PDB file of C-alpha atoms in Angstrom:
ATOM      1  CA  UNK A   1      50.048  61.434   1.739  1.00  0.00           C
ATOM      2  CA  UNK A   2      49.597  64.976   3.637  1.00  0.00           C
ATOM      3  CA  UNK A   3      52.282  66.952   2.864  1.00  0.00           C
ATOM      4  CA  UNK A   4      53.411  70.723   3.477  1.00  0.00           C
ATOM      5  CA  UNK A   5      55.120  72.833   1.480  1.00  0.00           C
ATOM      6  CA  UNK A   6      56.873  76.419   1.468  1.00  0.00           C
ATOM      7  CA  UNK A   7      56.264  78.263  -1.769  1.00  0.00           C
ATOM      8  CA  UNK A   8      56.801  81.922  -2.454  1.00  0.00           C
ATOM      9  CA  UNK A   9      53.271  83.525  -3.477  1.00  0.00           C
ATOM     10  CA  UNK A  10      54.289  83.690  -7.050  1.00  0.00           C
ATOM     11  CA  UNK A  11      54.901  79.703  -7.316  1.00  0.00           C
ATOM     12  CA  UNK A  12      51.399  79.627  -5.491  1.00  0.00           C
ATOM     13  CA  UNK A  13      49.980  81.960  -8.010  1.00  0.00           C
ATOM     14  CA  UNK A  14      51.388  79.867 -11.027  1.00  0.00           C
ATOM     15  CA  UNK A  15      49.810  76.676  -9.523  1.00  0.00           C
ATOM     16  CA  UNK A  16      46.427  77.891  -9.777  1.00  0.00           C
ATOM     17  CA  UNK A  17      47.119  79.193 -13.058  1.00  0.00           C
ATOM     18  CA  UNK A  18      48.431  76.521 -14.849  1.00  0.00           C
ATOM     19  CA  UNK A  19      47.125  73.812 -12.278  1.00  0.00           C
ATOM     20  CA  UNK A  20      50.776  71.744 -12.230  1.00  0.00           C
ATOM     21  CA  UNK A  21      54.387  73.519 -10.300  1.00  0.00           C
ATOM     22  CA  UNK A  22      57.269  71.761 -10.973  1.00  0.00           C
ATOM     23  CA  UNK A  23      60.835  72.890  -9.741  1.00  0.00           C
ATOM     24  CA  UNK A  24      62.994  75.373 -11.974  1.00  0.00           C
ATOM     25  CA  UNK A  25      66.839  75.399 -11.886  1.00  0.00           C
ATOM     26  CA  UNK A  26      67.228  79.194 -11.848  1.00  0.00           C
ATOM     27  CA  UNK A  27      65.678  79.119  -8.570  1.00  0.00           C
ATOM     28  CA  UNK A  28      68.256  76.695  -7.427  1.00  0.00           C
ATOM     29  CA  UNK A  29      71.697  78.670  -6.572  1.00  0.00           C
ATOM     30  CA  UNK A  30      74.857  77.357  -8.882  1.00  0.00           C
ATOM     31  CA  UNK A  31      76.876  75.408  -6.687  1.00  0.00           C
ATOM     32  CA  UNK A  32      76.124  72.575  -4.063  1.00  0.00           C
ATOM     33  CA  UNK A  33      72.314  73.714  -4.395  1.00  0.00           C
ATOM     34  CA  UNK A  34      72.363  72.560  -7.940  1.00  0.00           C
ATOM     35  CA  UNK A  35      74.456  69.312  -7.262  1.00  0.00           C
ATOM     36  CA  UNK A  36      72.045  68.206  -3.921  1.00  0.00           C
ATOM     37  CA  UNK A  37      68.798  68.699  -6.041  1.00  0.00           C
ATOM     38  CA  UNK A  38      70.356  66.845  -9.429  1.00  0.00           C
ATOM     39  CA  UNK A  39      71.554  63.479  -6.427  1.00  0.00           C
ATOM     40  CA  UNK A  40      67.934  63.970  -4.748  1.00  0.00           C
ATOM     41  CA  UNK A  41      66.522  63.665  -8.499  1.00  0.00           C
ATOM     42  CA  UNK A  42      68.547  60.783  -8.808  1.00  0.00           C
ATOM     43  CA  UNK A  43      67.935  58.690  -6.200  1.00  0.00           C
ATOM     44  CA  UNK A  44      63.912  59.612  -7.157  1.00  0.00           C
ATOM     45  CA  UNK A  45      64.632  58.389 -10.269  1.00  0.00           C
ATOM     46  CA  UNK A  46      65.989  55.054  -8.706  1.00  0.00           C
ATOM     47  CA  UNK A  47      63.192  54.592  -7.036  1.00  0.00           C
ATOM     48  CA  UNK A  48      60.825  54.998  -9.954  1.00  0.00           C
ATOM     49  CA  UNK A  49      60.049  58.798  -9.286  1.00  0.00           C
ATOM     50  CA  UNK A  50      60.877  60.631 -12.566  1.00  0.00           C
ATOM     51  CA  UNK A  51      61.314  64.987 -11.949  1.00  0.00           C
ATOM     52  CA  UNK A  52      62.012  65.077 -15.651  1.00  0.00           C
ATOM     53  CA  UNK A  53      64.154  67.865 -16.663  1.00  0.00           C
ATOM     54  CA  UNK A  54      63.022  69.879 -13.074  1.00  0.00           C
ATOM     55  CA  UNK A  55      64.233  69.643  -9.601  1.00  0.00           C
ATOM     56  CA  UNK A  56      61.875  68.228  -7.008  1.00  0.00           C
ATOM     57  CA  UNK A  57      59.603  69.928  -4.974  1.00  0.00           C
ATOM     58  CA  UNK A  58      59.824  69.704  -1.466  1.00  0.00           C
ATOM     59  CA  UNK A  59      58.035  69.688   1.320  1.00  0.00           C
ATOM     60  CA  UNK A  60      57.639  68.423   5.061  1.00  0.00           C
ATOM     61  CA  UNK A  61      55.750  64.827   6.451  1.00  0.00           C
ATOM     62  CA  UNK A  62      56.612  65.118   9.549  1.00  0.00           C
ATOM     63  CA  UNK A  63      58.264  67.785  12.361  1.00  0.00           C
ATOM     64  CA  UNK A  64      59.283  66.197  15.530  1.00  0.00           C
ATOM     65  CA  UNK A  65      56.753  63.478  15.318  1.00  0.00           C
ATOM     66  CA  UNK A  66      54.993  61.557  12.680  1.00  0.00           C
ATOM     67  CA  UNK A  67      52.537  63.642  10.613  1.00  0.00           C
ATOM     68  CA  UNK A  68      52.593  66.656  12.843  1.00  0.00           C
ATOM     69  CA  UNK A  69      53.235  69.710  10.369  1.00  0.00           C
ATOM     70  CA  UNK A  70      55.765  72.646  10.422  1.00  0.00           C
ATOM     71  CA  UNK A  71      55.752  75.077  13.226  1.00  0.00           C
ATOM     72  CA  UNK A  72      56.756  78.235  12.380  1.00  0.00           C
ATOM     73  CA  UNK A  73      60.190  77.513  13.635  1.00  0.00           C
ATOM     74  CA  UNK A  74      60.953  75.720  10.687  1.00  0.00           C
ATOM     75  CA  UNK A  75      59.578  78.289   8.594  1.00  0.00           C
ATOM     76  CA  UNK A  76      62.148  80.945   9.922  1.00  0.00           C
ATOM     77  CA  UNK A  77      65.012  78.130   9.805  1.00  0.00           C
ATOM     78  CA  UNK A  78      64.380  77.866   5.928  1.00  0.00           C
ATOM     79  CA  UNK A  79      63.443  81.299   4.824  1.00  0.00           C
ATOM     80  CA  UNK A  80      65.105  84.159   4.533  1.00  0.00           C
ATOM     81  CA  UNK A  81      63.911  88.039   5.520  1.00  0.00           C
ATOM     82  CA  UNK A  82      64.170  88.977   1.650  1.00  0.00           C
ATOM     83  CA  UNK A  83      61.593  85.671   0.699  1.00  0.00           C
ATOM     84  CA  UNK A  84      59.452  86.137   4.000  1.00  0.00           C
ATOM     85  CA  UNK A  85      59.212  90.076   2.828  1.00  0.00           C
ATOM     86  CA  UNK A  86      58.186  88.830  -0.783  1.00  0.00           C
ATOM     87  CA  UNK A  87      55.396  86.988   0.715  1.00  0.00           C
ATOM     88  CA  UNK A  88      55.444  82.978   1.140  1.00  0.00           C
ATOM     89  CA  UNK A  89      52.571  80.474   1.241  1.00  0.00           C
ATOM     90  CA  UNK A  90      52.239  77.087   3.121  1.00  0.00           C
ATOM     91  CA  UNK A  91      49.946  74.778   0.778  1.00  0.00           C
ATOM     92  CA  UNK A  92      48.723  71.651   2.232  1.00  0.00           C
ATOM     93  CA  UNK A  93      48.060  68.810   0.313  1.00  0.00           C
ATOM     94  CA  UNK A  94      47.784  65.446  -0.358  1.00  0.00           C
ATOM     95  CA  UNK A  95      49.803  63.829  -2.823  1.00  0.00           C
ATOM     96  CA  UNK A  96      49.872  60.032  -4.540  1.00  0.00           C
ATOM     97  CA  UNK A  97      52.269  57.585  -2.304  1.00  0.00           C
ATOM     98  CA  UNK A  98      53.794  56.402  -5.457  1.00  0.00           C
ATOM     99  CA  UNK A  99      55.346  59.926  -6.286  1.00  0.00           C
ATOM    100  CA  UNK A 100      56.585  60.777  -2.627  1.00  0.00           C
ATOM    101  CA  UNK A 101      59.912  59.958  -1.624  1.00  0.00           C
ATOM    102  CA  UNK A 102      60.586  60.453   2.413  1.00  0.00           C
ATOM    103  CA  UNK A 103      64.010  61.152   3.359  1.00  0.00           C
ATOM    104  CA  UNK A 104      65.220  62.070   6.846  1.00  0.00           C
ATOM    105  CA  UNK A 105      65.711  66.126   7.105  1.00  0.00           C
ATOM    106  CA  UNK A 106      68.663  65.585   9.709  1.00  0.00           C
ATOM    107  CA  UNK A 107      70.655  63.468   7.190  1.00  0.00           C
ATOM    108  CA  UNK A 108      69.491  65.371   4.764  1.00  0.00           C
ATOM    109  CA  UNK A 109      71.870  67.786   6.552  1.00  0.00           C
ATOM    110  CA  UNK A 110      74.634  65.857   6.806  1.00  0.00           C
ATOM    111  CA  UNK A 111      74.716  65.128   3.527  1.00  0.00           C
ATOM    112  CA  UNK A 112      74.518  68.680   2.285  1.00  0.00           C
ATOM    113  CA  UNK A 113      76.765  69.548   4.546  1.00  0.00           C
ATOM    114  CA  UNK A 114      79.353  67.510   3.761  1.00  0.00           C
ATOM    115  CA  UNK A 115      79.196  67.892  -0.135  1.00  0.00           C
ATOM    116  CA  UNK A 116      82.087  69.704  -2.008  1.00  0.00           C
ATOM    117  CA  UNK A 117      80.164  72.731  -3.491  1.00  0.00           C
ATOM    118  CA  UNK A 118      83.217  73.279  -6.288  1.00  0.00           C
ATOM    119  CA  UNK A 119      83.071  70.489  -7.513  1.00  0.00           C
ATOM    120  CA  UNK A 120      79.802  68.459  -6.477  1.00  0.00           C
ATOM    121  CA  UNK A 121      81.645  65.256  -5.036  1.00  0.00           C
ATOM    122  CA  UNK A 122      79.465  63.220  -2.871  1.00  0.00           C
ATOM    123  CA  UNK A 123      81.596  61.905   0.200  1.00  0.00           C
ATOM    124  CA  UNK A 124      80.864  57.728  -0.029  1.00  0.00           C
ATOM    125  CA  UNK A 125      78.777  57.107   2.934  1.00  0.00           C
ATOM    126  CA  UNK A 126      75.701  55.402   3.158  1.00  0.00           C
ATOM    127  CA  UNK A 127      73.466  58.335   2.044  1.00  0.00           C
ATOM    128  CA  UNK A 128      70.772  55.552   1.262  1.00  0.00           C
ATOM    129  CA  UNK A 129      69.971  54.975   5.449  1.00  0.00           C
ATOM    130  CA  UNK A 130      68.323  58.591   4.968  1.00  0.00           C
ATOM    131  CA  UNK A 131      65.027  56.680   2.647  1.00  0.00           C
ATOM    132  CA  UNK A 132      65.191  53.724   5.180  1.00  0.00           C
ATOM    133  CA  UNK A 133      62.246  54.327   8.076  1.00  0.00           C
ATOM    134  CA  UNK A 134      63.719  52.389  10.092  1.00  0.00           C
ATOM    135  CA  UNK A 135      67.101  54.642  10.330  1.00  0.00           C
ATOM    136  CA  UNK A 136      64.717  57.631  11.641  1.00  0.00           C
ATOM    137  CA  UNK A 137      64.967  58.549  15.091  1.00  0.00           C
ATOM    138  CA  UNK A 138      62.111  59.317  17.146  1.00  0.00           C
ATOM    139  CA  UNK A 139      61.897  63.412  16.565  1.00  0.00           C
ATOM    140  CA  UNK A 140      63.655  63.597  13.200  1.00  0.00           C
ATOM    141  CA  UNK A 141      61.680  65.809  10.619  1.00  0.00           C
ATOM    142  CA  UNK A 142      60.969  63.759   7.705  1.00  0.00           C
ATOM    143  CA  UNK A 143      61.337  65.627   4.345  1.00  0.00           C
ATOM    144  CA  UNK A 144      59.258  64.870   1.199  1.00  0.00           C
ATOM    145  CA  UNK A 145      60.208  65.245  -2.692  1.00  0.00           C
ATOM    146  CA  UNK A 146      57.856  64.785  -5.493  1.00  0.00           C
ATOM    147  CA  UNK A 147      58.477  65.726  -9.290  1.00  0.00           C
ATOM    148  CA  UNK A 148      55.413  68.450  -9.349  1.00  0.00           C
ATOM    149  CA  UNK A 149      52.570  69.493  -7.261  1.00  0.00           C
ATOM    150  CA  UNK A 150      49.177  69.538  -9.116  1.00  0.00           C
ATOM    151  CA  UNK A 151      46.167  71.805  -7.829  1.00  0.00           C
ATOM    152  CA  UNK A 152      43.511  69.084  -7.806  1.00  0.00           C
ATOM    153  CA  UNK A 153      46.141  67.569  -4.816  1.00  0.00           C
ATOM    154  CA  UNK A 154      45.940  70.796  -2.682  1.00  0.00           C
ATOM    155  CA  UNK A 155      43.706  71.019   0.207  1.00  0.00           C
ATOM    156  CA  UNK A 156      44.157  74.555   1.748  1.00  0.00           C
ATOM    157  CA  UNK A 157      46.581  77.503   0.964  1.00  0.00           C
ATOM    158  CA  UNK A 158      47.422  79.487   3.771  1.00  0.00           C
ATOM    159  CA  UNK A 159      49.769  83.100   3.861  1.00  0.00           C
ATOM    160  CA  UNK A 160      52.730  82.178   6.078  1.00  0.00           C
ATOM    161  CA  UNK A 161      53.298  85.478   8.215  1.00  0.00           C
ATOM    162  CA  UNK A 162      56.515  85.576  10.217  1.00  0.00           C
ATOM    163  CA  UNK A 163      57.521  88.628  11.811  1.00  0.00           C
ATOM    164  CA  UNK A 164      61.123  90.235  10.644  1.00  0.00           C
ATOM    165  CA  UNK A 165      62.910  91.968  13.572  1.00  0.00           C
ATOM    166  CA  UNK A 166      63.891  94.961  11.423  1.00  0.00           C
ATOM    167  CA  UNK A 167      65.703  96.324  14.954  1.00  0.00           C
ATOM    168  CA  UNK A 168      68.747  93.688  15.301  1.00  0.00           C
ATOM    169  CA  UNK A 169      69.579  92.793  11.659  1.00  0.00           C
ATOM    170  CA  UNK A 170      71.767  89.800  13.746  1.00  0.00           C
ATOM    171  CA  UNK A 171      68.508  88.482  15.402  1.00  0.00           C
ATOM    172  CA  UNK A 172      65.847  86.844  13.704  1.00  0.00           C
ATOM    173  CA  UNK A 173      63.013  85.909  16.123  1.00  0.00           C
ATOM    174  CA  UNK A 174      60.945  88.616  17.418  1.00  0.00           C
ATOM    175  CA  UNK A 175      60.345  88.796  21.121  1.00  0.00           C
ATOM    176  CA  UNK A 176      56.739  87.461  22.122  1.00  0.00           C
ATOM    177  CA  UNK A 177      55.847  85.361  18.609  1.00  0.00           C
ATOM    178  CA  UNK A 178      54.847  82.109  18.995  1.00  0.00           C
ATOM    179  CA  UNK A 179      57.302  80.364  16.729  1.00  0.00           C
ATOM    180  CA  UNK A 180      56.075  76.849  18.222  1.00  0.00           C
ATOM    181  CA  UNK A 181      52.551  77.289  16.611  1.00  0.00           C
ATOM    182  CA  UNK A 182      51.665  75.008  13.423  1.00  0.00           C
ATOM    183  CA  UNK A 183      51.715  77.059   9.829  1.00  0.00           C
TER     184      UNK A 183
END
């Protein structure tokens, strides 16, 4: 499965180091960070997708249509000035079925959203409908999580440069860039 993936040039680094990336918790901020990854670990694990000890990595299917990848939009959306400024990679690659598990990104949303950050109660809804294609709607971004990325799986690694508008600290796009354009 062709997947995409935001990783800061240090976790791209480490991949072709050691050949494997898996998630860390210290990257994950305490709070509803930590409790979203542990459920999305969770319901990989029910589906016979085990992150081990790690949270998942994630990465993008599909942005506004099926298989199309991330624009730069969604780049900016995600990252922040201080992680663009550090310097980010988008690795393509191609990863078993088996260890892929496709969620919807706007649920996704809803669920975060919605989940007490002190005290990591999940509100009872049917957060399953978010793994079910046939809940998608036509346009939704479909989010991917697998337990680790290995380097034999990865087709290209490309720098991800966004511009920062350092002159309006309360406006992140920068006149005239092409945010629309595939990483």
């Amino acid at each position: 499965m062709l997947l995409y993936t935001f990783q800061s040039n240090v976790a791209a680094e480490m991949l072709k180091t050691k050949g494997i990336l898996t998630g860390n918790w210290d990257f994950a901020p305490n709070g509803f960070w930590q409790f979203s990854y542990a459920w999305m670990c969770r319901q990989m694990e029910k589906r016979g997708i085990n992150c081990g000890n790690t949270p998942p990595i994630w990465a993008f299917h599909s942005c506004k249509e099926w298989a199309r990848p991330p624009c730069f939009l969604t780049a900016r959306a995600l990252l922040s000035d201080m992680e663009l400024e550090s310097g980010i990679s988008t690795l393509v690659f191609d990863a078993p079925d088996d260890l892929v598990l496709l969620s919807s990104y706007r649920i996704w949303g809803r669920f975060w959203s919605e989940l007490d950050a002190a005290t990591g109660a999940i509100p009872k809804k049917p957060w399953g409908r978010m793994f079910n294609l046939k809940y998608f709607k036509e346009g939704d971004d479909l989010q991917a999580c697998l337990p680790y990325l290995l380097l034999e799986w990865v087709k290209e690694v490309r720098p991800l440069v966004i511009p920062i508008n350092k002159e309006d600290p309360f406006e992140v796009f920068v006149p005239g860039f092409d945010y629309n354009a595939f990483v």
